[in-house]
Short mmCIF file of C-alpha atoms in Angstrom, two decimals:
data_model
loop_
_atom_site.label_atom_id
_atom_site.label_comp_id
_atom_site.label_asym_id
_atom_site.label_seq_id
_atom_site.Cartn_x
_atom_site.Cartn_y
_atom_site.Cartn_z
CA MET A 385 23.62 -9.75 -7.44
CA ALA A 386 20.34 -8.87 -5.76
CA GLU A 387 20.67 -7.60 -2.21
CA ASN A 388 19.87 -10.02 0.57
CA SER A 389 18.08 -7.41 2.68
CA ILE A 390 16.07 -4.51 1.24
CA LEU A 391 12.98 -2.46 1.98
CA TYR A 392 11.27 -0.92 -1.05
CA TRP A 393 8.95 1.82 0.13
CA GLY A 394 6.79 4.70 -1.02
CA SER A 395 6.49 8.07 0.73
CA GLY A 396 3.28 8.53 2.73
CA SER A 397 2.12 4.91 2.53
CA PRO A 398 1.05 3.81 6.03
CA PRO A 399 2.02 0.14 5.46
CA CYS A 400 5.54 1.19 4.35
CA TRP A 401 5.88 3.60 7.24
CA ARG A 402 5.00 0.87 9.78
CA ILE A 403 7.96 -1.26 8.75
CA MET A 404 10.26 1.79 8.82
CA ILE A 405 9.20 2.65 12.38
CA ALA A 406 9.62 -0.97 13.48
CA LEU A 407 13.15 -1.02 12.00
CA GLN A 408 14.04 2.12 13.98
CA GLU A 409 12.54 0.80 17.20
CA LYS A 410 14.49 -2.47 16.83
CA LYS A 411 17.71 -0.49 16.15
CA LEU A 412 18.01 -1.91 12.64
CA HIS A 413 19.29 1.42 11.34
CA SER A 414 21.48 -0.03 8.63
CA MET A 415 18.75 -1.94 6.76
CA PRO A 416 19.05 -1.01 3.07
CA GLN A 417 16.00 0.99 1.98
CA LYS A 418 15.01 2.24 -1.45
CA LEU A 419 12.42 4.97 -1.97
CA LEU A 420 10.27 4.34 -5.05
CA SER A 421 7.66 6.53 -6.72
CA PHE A 422 4.04 5.40 -6.93
CA ASP A 423 3.45 8.15 -9.52
CA LYS A 424 6.13 6.69 -11.77
CA GLN A 425 4.71 3.17 -11.23
CA GLU A 426 8.02 2.08 -9.76
CA HIS A 427 6.19 -0.45 -7.56
CA LYS A 428 5.89 -2.47 -10.77
CA LEU A 429 9.67 -2.52 -11.39
CA PRO A 430 11.16 -5.98 -12.02
CA GLU A 431 13.22 -5.79 -8.82
CA VAL A 432 10.02 -5.32 -6.81
CA LEU A 433 8.06 -7.98 -8.71
CA ALA A 434 10.96 -10.38 -8.10
CA ILE A 435 10.06 -10.48 -4.40
CA ASN A 436 6.41 -9.39 -4.53
CA PRO A 437 4.13 -10.83 -7.23
CA ARG A 438 1.49 -8.29 -6.21
CA GLY A 439 3.78 -5.42 -7.26
CA GLN A 440 3.00 -3.38 -4.15
CA LEU A 441 4.91 -1.35 -1.62
CA PRO A 442 6.17 -2.16 0.92
CA SER A 443 8.20 -5.04 -0.46
CA PHE A 444 10.64 -6.32 2.13
CA LYS A 445 13.34 -8.93 2.27
CA HIS A 446 15.48 -9.65 5.33
CA GLU A 447 18.45 -11.96 4.86
CA GLY A 448 16.67 -13.56 1.95
CA ASN A 449 13.35 -13.97 3.78
CA VAL A 450 10.50 -12.14 2.06
CA VAL A 451 7.77 -10.58 4.22
CA ASN A 452 5.85 -7.99 2.22
CA GLU A 453 2.66 -7.64 4.23
CA SER A 454 3.32 -4.82 6.69
CA LEU A 455 1.93 -6.50 9.79
CA ALA A 456 3.72 -9.73 8.85
CA ALA A 457 7.01 -7.83 8.57
CA CYS A 458 6.41 -6.12 11.92
CA MET A 459 5.68 -9.45 13.63
CA TYR A 460 8.74 -11.03 12.02
CA LEU A 461 11.06 -8.20 13.09
CA GLU A 462 9.80 -8.27 16.68
CA SER A 463 10.17 -12.05 16.82
CA GLN A 464 13.65 -12.18 15.26
CA PHE A 465 14.97 -9.18 17.26
CA LYS A 466 13.00 -9.65 20.46
CA SER A 467 15.80 -8.63 22.80
CA GLN A 468 17.16 -5.84 20.55
CA GLY A 469 15.92 -2.26 20.77
CA ASN A 470 12.51 -1.58 22.25
CA PRO A 471 10.20 -4.51 23.06
CA LEU A 472 7.03 -3.93 21.04
CA ILE A 473 4.87 -6.90 22.06
CA PRO A 474 4.56 -7.51 25.81
CA ASP A 475 4.66 -11.07 27.19
CA ALA A 476 2.10 -10.52 29.97
CA PRO A 477 -1.25 -11.94 28.79
CA ALA A 478 -3.50 -8.92 29.46
CA GLU A 479 -1.12 -6.42 27.87
CA GLN A 480 -0.36 -8.71 24.95
CA ALA A 481 -4.05 -9.36 24.25
CA LEU A 482 -4.75 -5.64 23.95
CA VAL A 483 -1.74 -4.99 21.72
CA TYR A 484 -2.77 -7.75 19.30
CA GLN A 485 -6.42 -6.66 19.36
CA ARG A 486 -5.66 -3.03 18.52
CA MET A 487 -3.02 -3.94 15.88
CA PHE A 488 -5.57 -5.89 13.89
CA GLU A 489 -8.40 -3.44 14.42
CA VAL A 490 -6.31 -0.82 12.59
CA LEU A 491 -6.96 -2.81 9.40
CA THR A 492 -10.65 -1.97 9.76
CA LEU A 493 -9.84 1.72 10.29
CA HIS A 494 -7.68 1.58 7.17
CA GLN A 495 -10.46 -0.02 5.12
CA LYS A 496 -13.12 2.45 6.22
CA MET A 497 -10.83 5.41 5.67
CA ALA A 498 -9.95 4.27 2.17
CA ASP A 499 -13.61 3.53 1.31
CA PHE A 500 -14.43 7.17 1.99
CA ALA A 501 -11.32 9.27 1.32
CA PHE A 502 -10.27 7.39 -1.83
CA TYR A 503 -13.82 6.84 -3.13
CA ASN A 504 -13.41 8.90 -6.32
CA TRP A 505 -10.02 7.35 -6.96
CA ARG A 506 -11.25 3.79 -6.46
CA VAL A 507 -14.69 3.94 -8.07
CA PRO A 508 -15.01 4.82 -11.79
CA GLU A 509 -17.16 7.88 -12.38
CA PRO A 510 -20.18 6.07 -13.91
CA GLU A 511 -20.39 3.83 -10.83
CA ARG A 512 -20.33 6.56 -8.18
CA HIS A 513 -23.35 7.21 -5.95
CA GLU A 514 -23.88 9.92 -3.35
CA THR A 515 -25.72 7.35 -1.23
CA ALA A 516 -22.65 5.08 -1.15
CA LEU A 517 -20.34 7.95 -0.26
CA ALA A 518 -22.68 9.07 2.54
CA ARG A 519 -22.82 5.52 3.90
CA ASN A 520 -19.02 5.22 3.82
CA LYS A 521 -18.71 8.58 5.59
CA SER A 522 -21.09 7.47 8.31
CA ALA A 523 -19.17 4.21 8.80
CA LEU A 524 -15.93 6.16 9.09
CA THR A 525 -17.41 8.53 11.68
CA THR A 526 -18.48 5.49 13.72
CA GLU A 527 -14.96 4.09 13.40
CA PHE A 528 -13.21 7.29 14.51
CA THR A 529 -15.65 7.59 17.43
CA LEU A 530 -14.72 4.08 18.54
CA TRP A 531 -10.98 4.88 18.51
CA GLU A 532 -11.59 8.22 20.24
CA GLY A 533 -13.35 6.23 22.97
CA TYR A 534 -10.49 3.72 23.23
CA LEU A 535 -8.01 6.54 23.85
CA GLY A 536 -10.40 8.39 26.18
CA LYS A 537 -10.64 5.31 28.41
CA MET A 538 -6.84 4.81 28.50
CA GLY A 539 -6.31 8.03 30.40
CA PRO A 540 -3.98 10.97 29.73
CA ARG A 541 -0.61 10.42 28.09
CA SER A 542 -1.38 6.78 27.27
CA TYR A 543 -0.49 4.99 24.12
CA ILE A 544 -3.20 3.06 22.25
CA ALA A 545 -2.68 -0.18 24.18
CA GLY A 546 -1.34 1.01 27.51
CA LYS A 547 1.34 3.03 29.23
CA ASN A 548 4.06 1.98 26.80
CA PHE A 549 4.63 2.46 23.09
CA THR A 550 3.95 -0.92 21.44
CA MET A 551 3.42 -2.55 18.06
CA ALA A 552 -0.18 -1.34 18.22
CA ASP A 553 1.19 2.22 17.96
CA VAL A 554 3.59 1.21 15.18
CA VAL A 555 0.58 -0.01 13.20
CA LEU A 556 -1.87 2.75 14.16
CA PHE A 557 0.23 5.90 14.00
CA PRO A 558 0.93 6.03 10.24
CA GLN A 559 -2.76 5.46 9.52
CA LEU A 560 -3.80 8.20 11.93
CA ALA A 561 -1.15 10.58 10.59
CA LEU A 562 -2.61 10.19 7.11
CA CYS A 563 -6.06 10.97 8.52
CA VAL A 564 -4.69 14.12 10.20
CA ARG A 565 -3.03 15.17 6.95
CA PHE A 566 -6.43 14.68 5.29
CA GLY A 567 -8.06 17.09 7.73
CA LEU A 568 -9.21 15.00 10.73
CA SER A 569 -10.88 17.41 13.16
CA GLN A 570 -9.17 18.17 16.46
CA LYS A 571 -12.48 19.50 17.77
CA ARG A 572 -14.38 16.29 17.08
CA TYR A 573 -11.62 13.87 18.07
CA PRO A 574 -9.54 15.59 20.77
CA CYS A 575 -8.08 12.38 22.23
CA LEU A 576 -6.95 11.14 18.81
CA LEU A 577 -5.32 14.48 18.02
CA ASP A 578 -3.66 14.70 21.44
CA TYR A 579 -2.26 11.20 20.90
CA TYR A 580 -1.11 12.17 17.41
CA ASN A 581 0.66 15.30 18.66
CA ARG A 582 2.50 13.39 21.37
CA VAL A 583 3.50 10.32 19.39
CA LYS A 584 4.67 12.25 16.33
CA GLU A 585 7.60 13.59 18.34
CA ARG A 586 9.00 10.11 18.92
CA PRO A 587 12.45 9.78 17.29
CA SER A 588 11.54 6.61 15.35
CA ILE A 589 8.65 8.51 13.80
CA GLN A 590 10.41 11.82 13.17
CA THR A 591 13.29 9.99 11.46
CA THR A 592 10.91 8.18 9.13
CA TRP A 593 8.45 11.03 8.44
CA PRO A 594 7.28 10.85 4.79
CA PRO A 595 9.67 13.13 2.88
CA HIS A 596 7.04 14.55 0.55
CA TRP A 597 4.90 15.51 3.55
CA ARG A 598 7.73 17.72 4.79
CA GLU A 599 8.03 19.39 1.43
CA THR A 600 4.46 19.87 0.32
CA PRO A 601 1.24 20.76 2.16
CA PRO A 602 -1.75 18.47 1.69
CA THR A 603 -3.74 19.12 -1.49
CA MET A 604 -7.05 17.86 -0.09
CA ASP A 605 -8.86 17.58 3.23
CA PRO A 606 -11.57 14.95 2.66
CA LEU A 607 -11.85 14.16 6.39
CA LYS A 608 -12.51 17.67 7.68
CA ASP A 609 -16.26 17.05 8.16
CA VAL A 610 -16.11 13.39 9.17
CA MET B 447 -21.44 -13.57 36.78
CA ALA B 448 -20.00 -13.29 33.28
CA GLU B 449 -17.68 -16.11 32.32
CA ASN B 450 -13.99 -15.38 32.35
CA SER B 451 -13.29 -17.33 29.15
CA ILE B 452 -15.77 -17.62 26.27
CA LEU B 453 -15.82 -17.83 22.49
CA TYR B 454 -18.97 -16.55 20.81
CA TRP B 455 -19.09 -17.88 17.27
CA GLY B 456 -21.31 -18.24 14.23
CA SER B 457 -21.49 -21.31 11.99
CA GLY B 458 -19.64 -20.98 8.67
CA SER B 459 -17.81 -17.74 9.51
CA PRO B 460 -14.13 -18.15 8.52
CA PRO B 461 -12.87 -15.79 11.28
CA CYS B 462 -14.76 -17.77 13.95
CA TRP B 463 -13.58 -21.07 12.54
CA ARG B 464 -9.92 -19.96 12.67
CA ILE B 465 -10.07 -19.49 16.44
CA MET B 466 -11.85 -22.83 16.87
CA ILE B 467 -9.14 -24.65 14.89
CA ALA B 468 -6.39 -22.87 16.87
CA LEU B 469 -8.04 -23.91 20.14
CA GLN B 470 -8.08 -27.55 18.99
CA GLU B 471 -4.47 -27.44 17.80
CA LYS B 472 -3.36 -25.97 21.15
CA LYS B 473 -5.35 -28.68 23.02
CA LEU B 474 -7.63 -26.10 24.60
CA HIS B 475 -10.60 -28.43 24.27
CA SER B 476 -12.43 -27.20 27.35
CA MET B 477 -12.70 -23.54 26.30
CA PRO B 478 -16.36 -22.51 26.74
CA GLN B 479 -17.93 -21.81 23.35
CA LYS B 480 -21.38 -20.48 22.50
CA LEU B 481 -22.91 -20.82 19.04
CA LEU B 482 -24.96 -17.77 18.08
CA SER B 483 -27.19 -17.15 15.07
CA PHE B 484 -26.36 -14.40 12.59
CA ASP B 485 -29.91 -14.75 11.18
CA LYS B 486 -31.39 -13.99 14.58
CA GLN B 487 -28.96 -11.04 15.02
CA GLU B 488 -27.54 -12.69 18.13
CA HIS B 489 -24.16 -11.07 17.43
CA LYS B 490 -25.82 -7.91 18.74
CA LEU B 491 -26.77 -9.50 22.09
CA PRO B 492 -25.72 -7.53 25.20
CA GLU B 493 -23.34 -10.30 26.28
CA VAL B 494 -21.48 -9.97 22.96
CA LEU B 495 -21.51 -6.17 22.95
CA ALA B 496 -20.09 -6.28 26.50
CA ILE B 497 -16.79 -7.58 25.12
CA ASN B 498 -17.02 -6.41 21.51
CA PRO B 499 -18.32 -2.90 20.77
CA ARG B 500 -18.43 -3.84 17.06
CA GLY B 501 -21.08 -6.50 17.77
CA GLN B 502 -19.38 -9.06 15.56
CA LEU B 503 -18.48 -12.74 15.73
CA PRO B 504 -16.05 -14.05 16.75
CA SER B 505 -15.99 -12.38 20.13
CA PHE B 506 -13.45 -14.02 22.38
CA LYS B 507 -12.31 -13.64 25.95
CA HIS B 508 -9.59 -15.73 27.57
CA GLU B 509 -9.16 -15.42 31.34
CA GLY B 510 -10.60 -11.94 31.15
CA ASN B 511 -8.44 -10.86 28.19
CA VAL B 512 -10.49 -9.83 25.16
CA VAL B 513 -9.15 -10.60 21.68
CA ASN B 514 -11.94 -10.44 19.13
CA GLU B 515 -10.01 -10.04 15.87
CA SER B 516 -9.45 -13.58 14.61
CA LEU B 517 -5.76 -13.22 13.71
CA ALA B 518 -5.12 -11.41 17.00
CA ALA B 519 -6.74 -14.29 18.91
CA CYS B 520 -4.70 -16.84 16.95
CA MET B 521 -1.44 -14.97 17.67
CA TYR B 522 -2.38 -14.62 21.34
CA LEU B 523 -3.19 -18.34 21.72
CA GLU B 524 0.05 -19.41 20.05
CA SER B 525 2.06 -17.03 22.21
CA GLN B 526 0.38 -17.94 25.50
CA PHE B 527 0.40 -21.71 24.80
CA LYS B 528 3.58 -21.95 22.78
CA SER B 529 4.72 -25.28 24.24
CA GLN B 530 1.21 -26.81 24.42
CA GLY B 531 -0.29 -28.81 21.56
CA ASN B 532 1.03 -28.25 18.05
CA PRO B 533 3.50 -25.43 17.41
CA LEU B 534 1.87 -23.21 14.78
CA ILE B 535 4.52 -20.52 14.24
CA PRO B 536 8.07 -21.78 13.59
CA ASP B 537 11.04 -20.03 15.21
CA ALA B 538 13.43 -20.46 12.26
CA PRO B 539 13.56 -17.18 10.31
CA ALA B 540 12.86 -18.48 6.79
CA GLU B 541 9.94 -20.67 7.86
CA GLN B 542 8.54 -18.00 10.16
CA ALA B 543 8.72 -15.32 7.47
CA LEU B 544 6.64 -17.42 5.08
CA VAL B 545 4.04 -18.31 7.72
CA TYR B 546 3.52 -14.65 8.63
CA GLN B 547 3.46 -13.58 4.98
CA ARG B 548 0.78 -16.10 3.98
CA MET B 549 -1.30 -15.51 7.14
CA PHE B 550 -1.68 -11.85 6.31
CA GLU B 551 -2.17 -12.38 2.58
CA VAL B 552 -5.30 -14.38 3.40
CA LEU B 553 -6.91 -11.09 4.39
CA THR B 554 -6.61 -9.95 0.77
CA LEU B 555 -8.14 -13.21 -0.46
CA HIS B 556 -10.98 -12.68 2.00
CA GLN B 557 -11.57 -9.13 0.80
CA LYS B 558 -11.59 -10.03 -2.88
CA MET B 559 -13.84 -13.02 -2.32
CA ALA B 560 -16.33 -10.94 -0.35
CA ASP B 561 -16.26 -8.13 -2.95
CA PHE B 562 -17.45 -10.60 -5.56
CA ALA B 563 -19.46 -13.34 -3.85
CA PHE B 564 -21.31 -11.00 -1.47
CA TYR B 565 -21.72 -8.15 -3.97
CA ASN B 566 -25.54 -8.25 -4.07
CA TRP B 567 -25.71 -8.58 -0.32
CA ARG B 568 -23.30 -5.69 0.30
CA VAL B 569 -24.34 -3.25 -2.40
CA PRO B 570 -27.90 -1.86 -2.43
CA GLU B 571 -29.75 -2.61 -5.67
CA PRO B 572 -29.76 0.96 -7.07
CA GLU B 573 -25.96 1.12 -6.69
CA ARG B 574 -25.11 -2.13 -8.47
CA HIS B 575 -23.19 -2.14 -11.76
CA GLU B 576 -22.30 -5.06 -14.00
CA THR B 577 -18.95 -3.35 -14.67
CA ALA B 578 -18.08 -3.37 -10.96
CA LEU B 579 -19.07 -7.00 -10.57
CA ALA B 580 -16.97 -7.97 -13.61
CA ARG B 581 -13.98 -6.07 -12.22
CA ASN B 582 -14.36 -7.77 -8.83
CA LYS B 583 -14.61 -11.16 -10.54
CA SER B 584 -11.43 -10.52 -12.51
CA ALA B 585 -9.57 -9.45 -9.35
CA LEU B 586 -10.71 -12.62 -7.61
CA THR B 587 -9.53 -14.79 -10.50
CA THR B 588 -6.12 -13.14 -10.28
CA GLU B 589 -6.09 -13.79 -6.53
CA PHE B 590 -7.00 -17.49 -6.83
CA THR B 591 -4.39 -17.90 -9.57
CA LEU B 592 -1.76 -16.47 -7.23
CA TRP B 593 -2.63 -18.92 -4.46
CA GLU B 594 -2.80 -21.81 -6.95
CA GLY B 595 0.75 -20.87 -7.93
CA TYR B 596 1.92 -20.70 -4.32
CA LEU B 597 0.71 -24.26 -3.71
CA GLY B 598 2.02 -25.48 -7.06
CA LYS B 599 5.52 -24.29 -6.14
CA MET B 600 5.41 -25.93 -2.69
CA GLY B 601 5.28 -29.41 -4.17
CA PRO B 602 2.92 -32.34 -3.52
CA ARG B 603 1.41 -32.87 -0.07
CA SER B 604 2.69 -29.52 1.21
CA TYR B 605 0.83 -27.15 3.41
CA ILE B 606 0.54 -23.49 2.40
CA ALA B 607 3.79 -22.43 4.10
CA GLY B 608 5.86 -25.61 4.04
CA LYS B 609 5.93 -29.24 5.01
CA ASN B 610 4.11 -28.69 8.30
CA PHE B 611 0.64 -27.48 9.21
CA THR B 612 1.04 -23.93 10.59
CA MET B 613 -0.92 -20.85 11.56
CA ALA B 614 -0.98 -19.94 7.86
CA ASP B 615 -3.19 -23.01 7.31
CA VAL B 616 -5.33 -22.17 10.34
CA VAL B 617 -6.02 -18.79 8.74
CA LEU B 618 -6.34 -19.94 5.11
CA PHE B 619 -8.33 -23.15 5.37
CA PRO B 620 -11.68 -21.73 6.57
CA GLN B 621 -11.54 -19.09 3.85
CA LEU B 622 -10.78 -21.67 1.18
CA ALA B 623 -13.46 -24.04 2.50
CA LEU B 624 -16.04 -21.28 2.06
CA CYS B 625 -14.83 -20.79 -1.51
CA VAL B 626 -15.18 -24.52 -2.20
CA ARG B 627 -18.69 -24.50 -0.73
CA PHE B 628 -19.43 -21.61 -3.08
CA GLY B 629 -18.40 -23.67 -6.09
CA LEU B 630 -14.64 -23.09 -6.58
CA SER B 631 -13.60 -25.13 -9.63
CA GLN B 632 -11.39 -28.17 -9.13
CA LYS B 633 -10.57 -28.03 -12.84
CA ARG B 634 -9.27 -24.47 -12.74
CA TYR B 635 -7.52 -24.69 -9.37
CA PRO B 636 -6.36 -28.31 -8.94
CA CYS B 637 -3.65 -27.52 -6.38
CA LEU B 638 -6.06 -25.52 -4.19
CA LEU B 639 -8.64 -28.32 -4.32
CA ASP B 640 -6.04 -31.02 -3.62
CA TYR B 641 -4.87 -29.00 -0.59
CA TYR B 642 -8.48 -28.56 0.52
CA ASN B 643 -9.24 -32.28 0.26
CA ARG B 644 -6.17 -33.23 2.28
CA VAL B 645 -6.41 -30.59 5.00
CA LYS B 646 -10.14 -31.02 5.60
CA GLU B 647 -9.46 -34.48 7.07
CA ARG B 648 -7.36 -33.03 9.88
CA PRO B 649 -8.99 -33.75 13.27
CA SER B 650 -8.90 -30.10 14.41
CA ILE B 651 -10.86 -29.20 11.27
CA GLN B 652 -13.30 -32.10 11.26
CA THR B 653 -14.15 -31.45 14.92
CA THR B 654 -14.93 -27.81 14.21
CA TRP B 655 -16.67 -28.20 10.82
CA PRO B 656 -19.55 -25.68 10.56
CA PRO B 657 -22.63 -27.56 11.81
CA HIS B 658 -25.03 -26.06 9.28
CA TRP B 659 -22.70 -27.12 6.45
CA ARG B 660 -23.11 -30.75 7.54
CA GLU B 661 -26.87 -30.43 7.57
CA THR B 662 -27.64 -28.38 4.48
CA PRO B 663 -26.14 -28.27 0.99
CA PRO B 664 -25.02 -24.89 -0.34
CA THR B 665 -27.80 -22.76 -1.77
CA MET B 666 -25.59 -20.87 -4.21
CA ASP B 667 -22.39 -21.37 -6.22
CA PRO B 668 -21.20 -17.85 -7.12
CA LEU B 669 -17.59 -19.00 -7.63
CA LYS B 670 -18.21 -21.77 -10.16
CA ASP B 671 -17.03 -19.64 -13.12
CA VAL B 672 -14.31 -17.66 -11.37
#
């Protein structure tokens, strides 16, 4: 019989990592989790396709309820376990507005990062253009500068949406960590790197650190000059 | 003095329209709203940039709290006015899971639609390739087929996430309406078009219908063969 609750995940995928951090923060330590290999195309396994017609990771089912989109799963977990573990979405209007705003802005950071760093992977060779790559790089620089400014304005030792760790950090951190692994410059973005170095020590993040990142150094640094 | 609550919006923009529908559903009829022109670059006006460094529409401020990302604004409005107007996010786990899942999947539909329908607008002429356009068209067909299947499985007269109108419809409908305006085929996607024809009569949607859509017929139908 298929399990009623299961998280299928891939190592190093920011969307997967978000759900794993949220599970830790909400003290849902016993949620069944299964690590699958993107390289082996295990995200197309029948057991994944049974709950996710897109055949993507994460694929997540909680007590029979399927929520595969990472932000959807995070919202669901916070709502269903509001009083368990750490509160991740504040009730006060001003704080809540900023958490929601930053959570959703991360999707733009993700898009712009992928458009540049995964350009050769996403665009077939005959369709590649140096002009497009340069434009994507410029857009990504603008994006990082915006986030650097957000953190700069928050003051020292802040999280991305205030004095407390929130869902905005759950969503942002895995994306930023991938950027750092890809060579994001401490010199150009000191606030982002300071934030990264502080938040990475959090137990929910250490516990869920991508296993293949521990074992192997990065093989490319596409963001070193961004 | 700058207003404490204001929605800056552009006619025909699905993200803007989502917030306008949510405001109607939550009975926030007196929220100040200002229609701006994309053609005249009014989304780059100082009053917009003052609350949105991205210079995009929608830009939204409620009692001094800025939430520009459309899904963030929708979540914020539902949370802050939970018991006012129509409930848009159910509390019951199974229903809630599906609403969140569909809400966030709309972002993929949006992306794939834009990649195809706005290809010539987004990609400079020297960088265009028929192969890329064909690939984007195929991905969009797959996406529409998925949504057609979702509605087909829900049964007649359903909304996208169940028997009731929810935030998933608030997020989906404006995107689908743009697809219909761009020529989406009733023959190929009968469930999507039946849903569209039913939901468009809802008062919150009629009241907020894009003004320039009422006045001018569409000038292109890029989706007619998708």
